[in-house]
Short mmCIF file of C-alpha atoms in Angstrom, two decimals:
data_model
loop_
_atom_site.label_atom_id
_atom_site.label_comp_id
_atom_site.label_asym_id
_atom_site.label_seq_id
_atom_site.Cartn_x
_atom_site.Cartn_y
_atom_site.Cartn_z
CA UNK A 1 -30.24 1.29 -3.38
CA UNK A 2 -27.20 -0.06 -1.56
CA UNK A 3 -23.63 1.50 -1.21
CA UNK A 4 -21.12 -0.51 0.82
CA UNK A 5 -17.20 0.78 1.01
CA UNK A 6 -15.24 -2.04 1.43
CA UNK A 7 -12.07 -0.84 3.22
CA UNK A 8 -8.87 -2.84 3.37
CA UNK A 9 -6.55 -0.83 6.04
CA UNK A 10 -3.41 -2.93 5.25
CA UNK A 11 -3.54 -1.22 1.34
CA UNK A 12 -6.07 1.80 2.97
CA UNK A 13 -7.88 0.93 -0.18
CA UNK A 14 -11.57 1.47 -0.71
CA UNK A 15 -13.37 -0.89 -3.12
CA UNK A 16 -17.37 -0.33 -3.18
CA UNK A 17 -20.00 -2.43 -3.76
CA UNK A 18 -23.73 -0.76 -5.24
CA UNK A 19 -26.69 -2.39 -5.38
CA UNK A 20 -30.16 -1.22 -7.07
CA UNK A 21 -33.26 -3.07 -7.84
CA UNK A 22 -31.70 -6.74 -8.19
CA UNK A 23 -28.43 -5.23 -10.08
CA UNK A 24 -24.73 -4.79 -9.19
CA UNK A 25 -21.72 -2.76 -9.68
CA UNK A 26 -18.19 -3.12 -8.12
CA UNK A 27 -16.22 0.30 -8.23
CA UNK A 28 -12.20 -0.94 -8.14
CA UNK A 29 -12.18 -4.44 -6.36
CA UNK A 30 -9.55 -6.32 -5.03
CA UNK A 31 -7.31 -9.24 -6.52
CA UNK A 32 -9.20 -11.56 -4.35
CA UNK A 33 -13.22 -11.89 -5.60
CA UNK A 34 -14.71 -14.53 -3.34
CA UNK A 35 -15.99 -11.96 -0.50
CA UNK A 36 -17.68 -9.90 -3.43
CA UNK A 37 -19.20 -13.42 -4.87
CA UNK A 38 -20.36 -14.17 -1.28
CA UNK A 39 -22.10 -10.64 -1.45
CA UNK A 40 -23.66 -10.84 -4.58
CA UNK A 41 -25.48 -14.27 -3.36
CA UNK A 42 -26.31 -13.23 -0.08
CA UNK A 43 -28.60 -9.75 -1.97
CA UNK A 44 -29.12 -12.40 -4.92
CA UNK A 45 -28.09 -9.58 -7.34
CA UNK A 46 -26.26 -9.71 -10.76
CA UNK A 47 -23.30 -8.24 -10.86
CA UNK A 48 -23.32 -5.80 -14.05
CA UNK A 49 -20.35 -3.49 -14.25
CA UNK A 50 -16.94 -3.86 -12.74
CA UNK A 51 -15.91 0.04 -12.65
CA UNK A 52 -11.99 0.76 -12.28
CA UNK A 53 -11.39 4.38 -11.86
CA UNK A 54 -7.83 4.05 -13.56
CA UNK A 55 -5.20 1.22 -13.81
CA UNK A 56 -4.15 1.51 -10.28
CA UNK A 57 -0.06 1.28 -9.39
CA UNK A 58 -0.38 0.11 -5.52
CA UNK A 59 -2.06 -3.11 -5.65
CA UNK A 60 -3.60 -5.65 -8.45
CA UNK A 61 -7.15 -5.06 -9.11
CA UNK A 62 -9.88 -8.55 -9.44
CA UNK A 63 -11.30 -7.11 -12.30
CA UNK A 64 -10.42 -9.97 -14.36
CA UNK A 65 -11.29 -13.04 -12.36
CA UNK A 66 -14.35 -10.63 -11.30
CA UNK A 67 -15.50 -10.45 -14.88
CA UNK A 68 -14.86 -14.33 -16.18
CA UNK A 69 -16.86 -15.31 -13.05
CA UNK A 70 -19.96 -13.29 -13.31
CA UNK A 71 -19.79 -11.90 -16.66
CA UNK A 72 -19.85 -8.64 -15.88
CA UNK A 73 -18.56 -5.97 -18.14
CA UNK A 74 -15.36 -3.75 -17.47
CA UNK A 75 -15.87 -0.28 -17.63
CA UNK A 76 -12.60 1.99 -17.89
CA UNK A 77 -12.79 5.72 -18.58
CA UNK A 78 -11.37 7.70 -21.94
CA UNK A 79 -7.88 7.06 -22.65
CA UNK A 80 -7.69 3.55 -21.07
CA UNK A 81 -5.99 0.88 -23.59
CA UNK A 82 -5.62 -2.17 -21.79
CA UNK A 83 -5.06 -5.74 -23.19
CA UNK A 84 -8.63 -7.59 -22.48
CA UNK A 85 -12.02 -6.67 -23.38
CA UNK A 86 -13.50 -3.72 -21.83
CA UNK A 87 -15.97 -0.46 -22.63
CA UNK A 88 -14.18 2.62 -22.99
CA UNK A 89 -16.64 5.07 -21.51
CA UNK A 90 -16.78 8.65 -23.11
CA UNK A 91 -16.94 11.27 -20.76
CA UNK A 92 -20.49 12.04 -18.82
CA UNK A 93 -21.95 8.45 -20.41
CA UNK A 94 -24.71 7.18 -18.19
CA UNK A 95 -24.92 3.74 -17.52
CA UNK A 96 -27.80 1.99 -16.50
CA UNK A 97 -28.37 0.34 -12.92
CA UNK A 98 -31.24 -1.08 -11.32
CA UNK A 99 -32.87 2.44 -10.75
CA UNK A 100 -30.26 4.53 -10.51
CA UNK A 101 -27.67 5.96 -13.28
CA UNK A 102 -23.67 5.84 -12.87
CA UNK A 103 -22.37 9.04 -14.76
CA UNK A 104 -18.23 8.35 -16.20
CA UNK A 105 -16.64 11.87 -15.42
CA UNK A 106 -13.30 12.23 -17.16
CA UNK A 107 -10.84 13.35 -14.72
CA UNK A 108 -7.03 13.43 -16.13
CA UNK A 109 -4.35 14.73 -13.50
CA UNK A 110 -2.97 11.62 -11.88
CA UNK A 111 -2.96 9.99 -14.89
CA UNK A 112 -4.65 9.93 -18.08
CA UNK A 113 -7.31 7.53 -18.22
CA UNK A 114 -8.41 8.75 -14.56
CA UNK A 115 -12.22 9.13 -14.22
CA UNK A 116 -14.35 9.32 -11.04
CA UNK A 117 -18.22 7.64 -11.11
CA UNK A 118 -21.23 9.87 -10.43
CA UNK A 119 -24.10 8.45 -8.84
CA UNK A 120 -26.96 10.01 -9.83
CA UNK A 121 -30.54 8.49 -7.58
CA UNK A 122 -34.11 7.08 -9.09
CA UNK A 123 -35.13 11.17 -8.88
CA UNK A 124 -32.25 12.32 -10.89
CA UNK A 125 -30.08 13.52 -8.00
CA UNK A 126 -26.83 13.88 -7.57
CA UNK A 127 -25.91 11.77 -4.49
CA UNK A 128 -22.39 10.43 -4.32
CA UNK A 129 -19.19 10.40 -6.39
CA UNK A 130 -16.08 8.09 -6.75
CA UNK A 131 -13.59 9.66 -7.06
CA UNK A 132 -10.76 7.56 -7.40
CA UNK A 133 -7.25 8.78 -6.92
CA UNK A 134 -8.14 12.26 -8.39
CA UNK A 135 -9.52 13.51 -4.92
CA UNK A 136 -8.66 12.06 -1.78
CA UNK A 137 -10.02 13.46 2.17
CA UNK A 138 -7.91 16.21 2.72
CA UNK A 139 -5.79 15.79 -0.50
CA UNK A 140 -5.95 15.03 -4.33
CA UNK A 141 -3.77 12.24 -6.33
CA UNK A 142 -0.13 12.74 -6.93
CA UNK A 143 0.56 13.56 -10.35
CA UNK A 144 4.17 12.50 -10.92
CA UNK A 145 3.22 8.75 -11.74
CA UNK A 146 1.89 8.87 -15.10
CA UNK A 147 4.62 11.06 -16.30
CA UNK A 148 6.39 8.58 -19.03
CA UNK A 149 3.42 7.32 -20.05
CA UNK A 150 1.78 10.08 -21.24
CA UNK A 151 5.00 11.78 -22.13
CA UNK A 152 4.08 14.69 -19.46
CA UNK A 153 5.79 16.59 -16.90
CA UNK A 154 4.14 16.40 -13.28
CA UNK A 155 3.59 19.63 -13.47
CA UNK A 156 2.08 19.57 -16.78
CA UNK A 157 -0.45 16.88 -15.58
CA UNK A 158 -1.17 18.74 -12.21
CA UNK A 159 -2.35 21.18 -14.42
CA UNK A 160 -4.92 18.56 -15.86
CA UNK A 161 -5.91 17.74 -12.27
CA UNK A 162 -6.44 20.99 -11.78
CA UNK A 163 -8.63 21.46 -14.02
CA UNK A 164 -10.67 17.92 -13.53
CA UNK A 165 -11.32 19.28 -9.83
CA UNK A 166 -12.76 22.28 -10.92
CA UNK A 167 -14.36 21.96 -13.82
CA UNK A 168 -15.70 18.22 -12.88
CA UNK A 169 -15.76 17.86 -9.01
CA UNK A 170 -16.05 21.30 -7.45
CA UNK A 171 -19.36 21.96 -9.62
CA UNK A 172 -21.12 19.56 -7.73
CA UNK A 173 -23.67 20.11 -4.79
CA UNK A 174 -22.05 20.41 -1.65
CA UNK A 175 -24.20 17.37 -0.41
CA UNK A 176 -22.89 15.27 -2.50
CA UNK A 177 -21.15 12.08 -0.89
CA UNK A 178 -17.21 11.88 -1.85
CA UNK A 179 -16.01 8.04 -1.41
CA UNK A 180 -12.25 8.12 -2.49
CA UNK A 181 -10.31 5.23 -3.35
CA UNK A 182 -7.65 5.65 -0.76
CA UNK A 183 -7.18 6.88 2.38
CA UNK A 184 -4.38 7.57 5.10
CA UNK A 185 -0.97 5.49 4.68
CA UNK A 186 -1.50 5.20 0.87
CA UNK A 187 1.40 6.12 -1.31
CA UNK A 188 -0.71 7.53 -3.66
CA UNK A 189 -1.18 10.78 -1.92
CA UNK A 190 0.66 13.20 0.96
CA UNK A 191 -1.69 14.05 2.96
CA UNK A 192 -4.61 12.03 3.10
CA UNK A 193 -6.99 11.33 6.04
CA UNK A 194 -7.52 9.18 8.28
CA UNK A 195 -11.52 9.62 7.20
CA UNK A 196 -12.65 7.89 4.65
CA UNK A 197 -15.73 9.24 3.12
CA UNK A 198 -16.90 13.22 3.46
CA UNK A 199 -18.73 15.33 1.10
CA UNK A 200 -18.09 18.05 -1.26
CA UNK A 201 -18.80 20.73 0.63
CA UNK A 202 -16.52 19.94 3.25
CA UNK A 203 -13.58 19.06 0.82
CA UNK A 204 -14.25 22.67 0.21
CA UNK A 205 -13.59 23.71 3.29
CA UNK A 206 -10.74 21.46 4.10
CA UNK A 207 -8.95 20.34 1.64
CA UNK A 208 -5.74 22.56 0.68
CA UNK A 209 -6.24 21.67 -3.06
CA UNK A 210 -9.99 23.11 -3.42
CA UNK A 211 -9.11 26.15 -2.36
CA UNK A 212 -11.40 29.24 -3.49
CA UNK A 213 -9.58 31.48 -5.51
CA UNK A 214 -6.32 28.97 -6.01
CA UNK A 215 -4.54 29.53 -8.68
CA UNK A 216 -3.35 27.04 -11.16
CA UNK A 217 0.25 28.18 -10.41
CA UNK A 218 -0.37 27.87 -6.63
CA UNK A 219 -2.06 24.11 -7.42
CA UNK A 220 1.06 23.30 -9.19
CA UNK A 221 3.65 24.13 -6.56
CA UNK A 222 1.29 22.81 -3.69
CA UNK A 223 0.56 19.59 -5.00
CA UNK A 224 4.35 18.73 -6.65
CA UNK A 225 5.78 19.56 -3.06
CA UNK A 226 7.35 17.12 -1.17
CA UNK A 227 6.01 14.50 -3.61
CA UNK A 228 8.32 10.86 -2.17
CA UNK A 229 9.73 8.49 -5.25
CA UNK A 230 7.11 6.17 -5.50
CA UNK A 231 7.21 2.75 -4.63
CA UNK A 232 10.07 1.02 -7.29
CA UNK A 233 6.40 -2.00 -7.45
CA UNK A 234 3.88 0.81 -8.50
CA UNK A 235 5.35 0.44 -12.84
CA UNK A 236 4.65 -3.32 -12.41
CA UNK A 237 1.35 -3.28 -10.86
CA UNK A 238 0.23 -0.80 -13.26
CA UNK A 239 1.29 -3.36 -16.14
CA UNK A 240 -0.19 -5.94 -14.57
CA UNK A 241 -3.66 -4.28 -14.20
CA UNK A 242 -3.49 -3.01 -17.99
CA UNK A 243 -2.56 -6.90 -19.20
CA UNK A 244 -3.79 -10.80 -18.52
CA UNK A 245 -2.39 -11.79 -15.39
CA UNK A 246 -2.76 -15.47 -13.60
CA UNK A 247 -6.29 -15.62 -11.69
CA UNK A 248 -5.84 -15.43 -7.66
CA UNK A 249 -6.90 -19.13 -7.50
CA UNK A 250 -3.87 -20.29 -9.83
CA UNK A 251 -1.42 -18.21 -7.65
CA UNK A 252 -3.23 -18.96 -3.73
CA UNK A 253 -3.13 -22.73 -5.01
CA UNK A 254 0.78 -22.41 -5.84
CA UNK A 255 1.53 -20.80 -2.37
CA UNK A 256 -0.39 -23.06 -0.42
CA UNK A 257 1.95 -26.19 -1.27
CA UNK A 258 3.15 -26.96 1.81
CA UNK A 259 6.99 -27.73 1.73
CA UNK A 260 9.38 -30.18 4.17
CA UNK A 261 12.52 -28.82 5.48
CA UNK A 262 14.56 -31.00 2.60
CA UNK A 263 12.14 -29.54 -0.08
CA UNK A 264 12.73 -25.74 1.72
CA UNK A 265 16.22 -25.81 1.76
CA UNK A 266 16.52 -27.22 -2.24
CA UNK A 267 13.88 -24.44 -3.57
CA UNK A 268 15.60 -21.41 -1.36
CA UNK A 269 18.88 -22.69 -2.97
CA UNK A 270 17.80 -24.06 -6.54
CA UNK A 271 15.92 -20.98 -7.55
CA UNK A 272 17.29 -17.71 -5.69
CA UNK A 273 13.66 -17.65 -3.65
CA UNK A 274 13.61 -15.34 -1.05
CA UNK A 275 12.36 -16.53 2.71
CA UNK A 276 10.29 -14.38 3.64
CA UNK A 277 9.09 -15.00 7.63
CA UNK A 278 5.60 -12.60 8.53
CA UNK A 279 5.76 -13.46 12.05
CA UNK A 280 5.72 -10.98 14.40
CA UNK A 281 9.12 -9.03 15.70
CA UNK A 282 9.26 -10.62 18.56
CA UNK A 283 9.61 -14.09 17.76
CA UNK A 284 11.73 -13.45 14.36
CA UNK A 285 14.21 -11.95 16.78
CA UNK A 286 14.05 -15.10 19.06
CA UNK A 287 14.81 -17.17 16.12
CA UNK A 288 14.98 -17.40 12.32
CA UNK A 289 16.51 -18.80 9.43
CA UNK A 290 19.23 -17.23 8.79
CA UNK A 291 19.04 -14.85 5.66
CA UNK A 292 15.27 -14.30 5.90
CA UNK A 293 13.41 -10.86 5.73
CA UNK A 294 11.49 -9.99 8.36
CA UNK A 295 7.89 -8.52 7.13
CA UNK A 296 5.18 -9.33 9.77
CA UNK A 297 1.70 -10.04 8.59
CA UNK A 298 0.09 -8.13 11.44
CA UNK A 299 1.28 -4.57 10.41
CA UNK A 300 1.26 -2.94 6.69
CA UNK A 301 2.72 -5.50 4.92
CA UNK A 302 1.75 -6.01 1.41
CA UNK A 303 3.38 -2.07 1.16
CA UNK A 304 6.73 -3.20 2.78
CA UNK A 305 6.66 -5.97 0.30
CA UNK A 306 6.08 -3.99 -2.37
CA UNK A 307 8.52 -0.94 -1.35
CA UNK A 308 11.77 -3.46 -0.40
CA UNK A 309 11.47 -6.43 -1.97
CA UNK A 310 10.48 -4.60 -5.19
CA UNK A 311 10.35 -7.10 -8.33
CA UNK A 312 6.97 -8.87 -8.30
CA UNK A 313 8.56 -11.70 -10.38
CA UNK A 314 10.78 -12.63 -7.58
CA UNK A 315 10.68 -15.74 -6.30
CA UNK A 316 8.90 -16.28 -2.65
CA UNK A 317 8.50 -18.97 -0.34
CA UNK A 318 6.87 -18.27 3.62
CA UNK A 319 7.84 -18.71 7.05
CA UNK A 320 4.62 -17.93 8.68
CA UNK A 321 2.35 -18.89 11.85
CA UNK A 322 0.43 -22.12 11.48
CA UNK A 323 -2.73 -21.14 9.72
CA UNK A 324 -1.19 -17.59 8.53
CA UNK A 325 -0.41 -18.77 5.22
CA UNK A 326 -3.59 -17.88 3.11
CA UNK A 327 -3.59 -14.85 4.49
CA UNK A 328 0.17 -14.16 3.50
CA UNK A 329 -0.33 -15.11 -0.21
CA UNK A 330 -3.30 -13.25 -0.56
CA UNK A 331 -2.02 -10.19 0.99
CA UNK A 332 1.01 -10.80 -1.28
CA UNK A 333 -1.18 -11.62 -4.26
CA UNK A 334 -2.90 -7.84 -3.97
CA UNK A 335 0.52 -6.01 -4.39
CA UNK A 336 1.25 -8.43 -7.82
CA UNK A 337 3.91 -10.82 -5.82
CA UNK A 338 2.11 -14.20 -7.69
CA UNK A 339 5.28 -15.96 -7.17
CA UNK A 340 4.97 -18.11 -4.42
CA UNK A 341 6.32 -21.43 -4.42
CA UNK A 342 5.47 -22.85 -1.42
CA UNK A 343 5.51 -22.53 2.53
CA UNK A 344 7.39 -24.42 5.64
CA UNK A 345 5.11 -27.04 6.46
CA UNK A 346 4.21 -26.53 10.19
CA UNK A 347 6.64 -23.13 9.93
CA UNK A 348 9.60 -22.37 12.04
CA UNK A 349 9.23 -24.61 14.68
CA UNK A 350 9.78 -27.21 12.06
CA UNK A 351 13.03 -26.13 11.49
CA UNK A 352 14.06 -25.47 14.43
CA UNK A 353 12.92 -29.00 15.85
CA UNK A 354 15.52 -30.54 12.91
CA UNK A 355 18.09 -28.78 14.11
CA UNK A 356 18.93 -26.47 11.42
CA UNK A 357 20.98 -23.58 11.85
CA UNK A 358 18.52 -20.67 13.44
CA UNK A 359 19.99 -16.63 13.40
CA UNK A 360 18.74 -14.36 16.15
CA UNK A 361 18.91 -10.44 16.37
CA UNK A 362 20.32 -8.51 19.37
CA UNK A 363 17.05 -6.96 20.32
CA UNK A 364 16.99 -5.38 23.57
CA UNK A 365 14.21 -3.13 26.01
CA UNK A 366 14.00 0.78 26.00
CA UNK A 367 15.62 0.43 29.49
CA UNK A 368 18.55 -1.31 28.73
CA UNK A 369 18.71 0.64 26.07
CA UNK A 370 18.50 3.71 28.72
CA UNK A 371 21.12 2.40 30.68
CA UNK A 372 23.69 1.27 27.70
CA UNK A 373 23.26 4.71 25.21
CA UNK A 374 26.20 7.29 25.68
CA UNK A 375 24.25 10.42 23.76
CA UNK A 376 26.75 11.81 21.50
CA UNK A 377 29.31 9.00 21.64
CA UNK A 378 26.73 6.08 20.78
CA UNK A 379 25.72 6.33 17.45
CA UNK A 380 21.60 6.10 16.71
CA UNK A 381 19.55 5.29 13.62
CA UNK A 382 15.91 6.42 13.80
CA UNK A 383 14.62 4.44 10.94
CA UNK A 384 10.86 6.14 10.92
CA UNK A 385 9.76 8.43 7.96
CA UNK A 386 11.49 12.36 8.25
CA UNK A 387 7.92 13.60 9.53
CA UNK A 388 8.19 11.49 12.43
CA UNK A 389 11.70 12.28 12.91
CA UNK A 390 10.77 15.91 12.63
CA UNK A 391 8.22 15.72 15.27
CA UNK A 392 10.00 13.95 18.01
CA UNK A 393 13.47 12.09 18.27
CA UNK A 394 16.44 10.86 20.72
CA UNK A 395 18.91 13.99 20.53
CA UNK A 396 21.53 13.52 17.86
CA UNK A 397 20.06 10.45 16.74
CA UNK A 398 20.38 10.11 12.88
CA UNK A 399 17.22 9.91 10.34
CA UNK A 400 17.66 7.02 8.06
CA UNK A 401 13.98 5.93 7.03
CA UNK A 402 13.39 2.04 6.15
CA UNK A 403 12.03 3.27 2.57
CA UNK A 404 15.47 4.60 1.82
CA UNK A 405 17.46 1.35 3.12
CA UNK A 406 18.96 0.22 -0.08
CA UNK A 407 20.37 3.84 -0.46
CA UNK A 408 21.78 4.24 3.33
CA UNK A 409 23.01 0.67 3.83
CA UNK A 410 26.08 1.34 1.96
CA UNK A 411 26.97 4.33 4.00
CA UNK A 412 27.18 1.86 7.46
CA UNK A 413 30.63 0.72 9.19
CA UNK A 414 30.12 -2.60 9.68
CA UNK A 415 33.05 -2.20 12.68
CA UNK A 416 31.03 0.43 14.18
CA UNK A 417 28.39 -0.71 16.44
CA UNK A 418 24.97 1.53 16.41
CA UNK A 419 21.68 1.09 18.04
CA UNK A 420 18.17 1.38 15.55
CA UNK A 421 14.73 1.74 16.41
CA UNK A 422 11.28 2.77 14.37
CA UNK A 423 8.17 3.50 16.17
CA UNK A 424 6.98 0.38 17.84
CA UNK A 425 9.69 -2.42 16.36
CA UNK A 426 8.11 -3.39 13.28
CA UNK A 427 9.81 -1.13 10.44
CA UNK A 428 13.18 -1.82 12.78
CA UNK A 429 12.50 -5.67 12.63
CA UNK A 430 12.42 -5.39 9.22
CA UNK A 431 15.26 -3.14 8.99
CA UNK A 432 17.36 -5.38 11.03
CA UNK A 433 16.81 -8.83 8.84
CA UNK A 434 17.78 -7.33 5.76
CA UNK A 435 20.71 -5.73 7.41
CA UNK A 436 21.58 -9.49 9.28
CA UNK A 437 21.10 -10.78 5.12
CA UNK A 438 23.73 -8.45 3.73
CA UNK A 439 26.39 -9.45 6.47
CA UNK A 440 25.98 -6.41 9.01
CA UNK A 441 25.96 -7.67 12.51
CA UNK A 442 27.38 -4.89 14.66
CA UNK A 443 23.67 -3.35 15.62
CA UNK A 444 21.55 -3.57 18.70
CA UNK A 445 17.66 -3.24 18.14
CA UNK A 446 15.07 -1.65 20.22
CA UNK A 447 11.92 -3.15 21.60
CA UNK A 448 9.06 -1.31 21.49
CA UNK A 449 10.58 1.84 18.94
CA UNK A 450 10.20 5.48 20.01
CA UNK A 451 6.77 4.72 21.63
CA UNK A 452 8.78 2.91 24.25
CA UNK A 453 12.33 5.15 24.28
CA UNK A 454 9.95 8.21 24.59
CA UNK A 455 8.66 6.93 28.10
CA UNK A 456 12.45 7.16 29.48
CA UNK A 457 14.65 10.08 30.62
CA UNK A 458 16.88 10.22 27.64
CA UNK A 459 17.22 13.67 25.99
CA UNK A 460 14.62 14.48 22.94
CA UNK A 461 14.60 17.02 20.74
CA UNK A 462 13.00 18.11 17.18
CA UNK A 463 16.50 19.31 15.46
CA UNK A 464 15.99 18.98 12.01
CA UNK A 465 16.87 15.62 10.32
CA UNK A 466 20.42 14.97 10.12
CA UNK A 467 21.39 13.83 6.43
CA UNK A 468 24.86 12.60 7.07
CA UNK A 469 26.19 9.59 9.15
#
């Protein structure tokens, strides 16, 4: 018997891969299937059963390509409805593999058709459990996303989860191997972490939700507290994972058409496509075409996508490094954004070398910025998420978090010049295009974020975010 986690930190997703006794089984895979093909030939196993622990709302599962490919049957638990072939498992049905048995356990809380995968060993043991989004390290699944489609309150279906954990999960032996589907930096929890694999026993001990002697009141107000909207992408990707949707071959083949300036400039303007450049900060600032979002590939981008750009029927087309593009439109392709029409042939050197128009953004060191602040005249926007804000931050700097841009941006005096800075520059890069985009010039960004400004001798404090500019 073989387990394998296959963690993707960009998503912090966890797909796994089980082998036993020349069979397979995939537990919630990603859009793209080849490195799971690759495996399957290298242990010269048959893949079996694709497993999804529930139709997932942060990225686009390969369940279907996964399935057509190896013909492999799609196993959902009770209460799952999709729009393709698929077994509906009832709750505790065994299913047969290699040697070993996978056990469905029907686990409603974060949503309806949630169920986590038991698997039980050759000697009847107990060993490990998937658990899906129903119980994360250190925290369980948020159960405000399911809410209009099963015509629940969250706190009706944190009551569900409540039970699930205990009646389901906390029965088993404290030995028994948790492998959740997500792990720090997902959206689908609060307070996930950074581990990504413990056992039951220790969730015992650790996790606030397992509590001994918790209450399904106290569960209820612990778990709904300080819940964040979700992610405006998470309805479509849940759509997309419960109907058809265009294989990742179809969509990486449409992305990689390589486009000349000419062709560039008459898509960007003929169809409304957004430019989307994933270098890093440093050179978008340098130069760009003008209107273009800033989302670099080296950072968490397919969740920026998803959180700011929103609608995964919008038109893209990619400004990337040379040999960056695959990469982009597969990373895209995972978070549902299939529409890519094409990328800048040689990228934006190209442009630049036909002497287009290029945009810059006033981007300048922790230093300078040092030397050029006036704290209490200058006006600062700290762009990172309120717990960072809370921790640590430039004294009377204002909290504005990228996530909430579309809601602050209105708020800004475009004749009132302010400096902005996230952590490290990415979130702030990004901050700054769509800013540039929407006509507001009168910034100056930070190099380097607070991981930089906190080296210098400008005044810090941990006052509690400010919610007014």
């Amino acid at each position: 018997m073989q387990i394998e986690q296959i963690y993707t930190g960009c998503l912090a997703q966890g797909a796994y891969y089980i082998t036993s006794n020349g069979e397979a089984a995939i537990i919630d895979p990603l859009r793209e299937i080849q490195p799971y093909l690759d495996r399957l030939e290298r242990d010269n196993v048959k893949l079996k059963y694709i497993f999804e622990t529930h139709f997932h709302a942060d990225f686009v599962s390969g369940h279907l390509d996964l399935s057509k490919k190896t013909g492999a049957k799609i196993v959902y638990g009770p209460n799952a409805n999709p729009d393709f072939e698929f077994i509906s498992a009832h709750d505790n049905q065994e299913f047969i593999l290699g040697n070993i048995k996978i056990k469905a356990l029907h686990t409603p809380g974060h949503t309806m058709e949630s169920s986590c995968f038991l698997l039980i060993d050759r000697e009847g043991k107990d060993q490990a459990i998937f658990s899906g989004d129903t119980l994360f390290i250190g925290d369980v699944g948020r159960p405000d996303l399911a809410q209009k489609s099963a015509a629940m309150t969250q706190d009706e279906l944190a009551g569900m989860l409540f039970h699930s954990l205990r009646t389901k999960i906390m029965t088993l032996a404290d030995d028994v191997t948790v492998y959740p589907a997500h792990g720090a930096g997902s959206a689908c929890g609060k307070n996930m972490s950074k581990e990504t694999v413990s056992t039951i026993g220790e969730q015992k001990q650790l996790n606030y939700a397992l509590r001994a002697n918790m209450t399904e009141a106290e569960f209820i107000t612990e778990v709904t507290d300080g819940l964040l909207p979700p992610p405006s992408y998470f309805g479509m990707n849940v759509a997309m994972n419960k109907s058809g949707i265009p294989s990742f071959e179809n969509v990486l083949h449409n992305g990689m058409k390589t486009l000349s300036v000419t062709e560039f400039e008459a898509i960007a303007e003929e169809t409304g496509a957004l430019i989307l450049d994933t270098r890093n900060s440093g050179d978008f600032a340098k130069g760009h075409i003008p209107q273009s979002i800033s989302i670099g590939i080296a950072g968490d981008f397919a969740p920026w996508v998803g959180a700011l750009i929103a609608n995964v029927k919008q038109p893209i087309i990619i400004v990337s490094d040379i040999d960056k593009e695959e990469e982009t439109i597969t990373r895209l392709s995972r978070v549902g954004f299939d529409n890519v029409l094409g990328h800048l042939q040689g990228g934006f050197e190209t442009w630049k070398n036909a002497g287009k128009e290029i945009d810059t953004v006033n981007r300048i060191t922790a230093t300078e910025f040092e030397n050029k602040v006036k704290i209490g005249e200058s006006k600062v926007i700290d762009i990172r998420k309120e717990t960072e804000y809370s921790a640590e931050h430039i004294e009377e700097a204002f909290c504005k978090p990228l996530a909430a841009i579309n809601d602050w941006i209105k708020d800004i005096n475009p004749q009132e010049h302010f400096f902005m800075h996230c952590a490290g520059g990415y979130r702030s890069m990004i901050a700054a295009s769509i800013l540039q985009a929407r006509g507001y010039r009168n910034f100056t960004e930070i190099e380097g974020g607070y991981n930089a400004i906190a080296k210098t001798n400008l005044p810090k404090t941990d006052f509690v975010c400010q919610s007014k500019f």
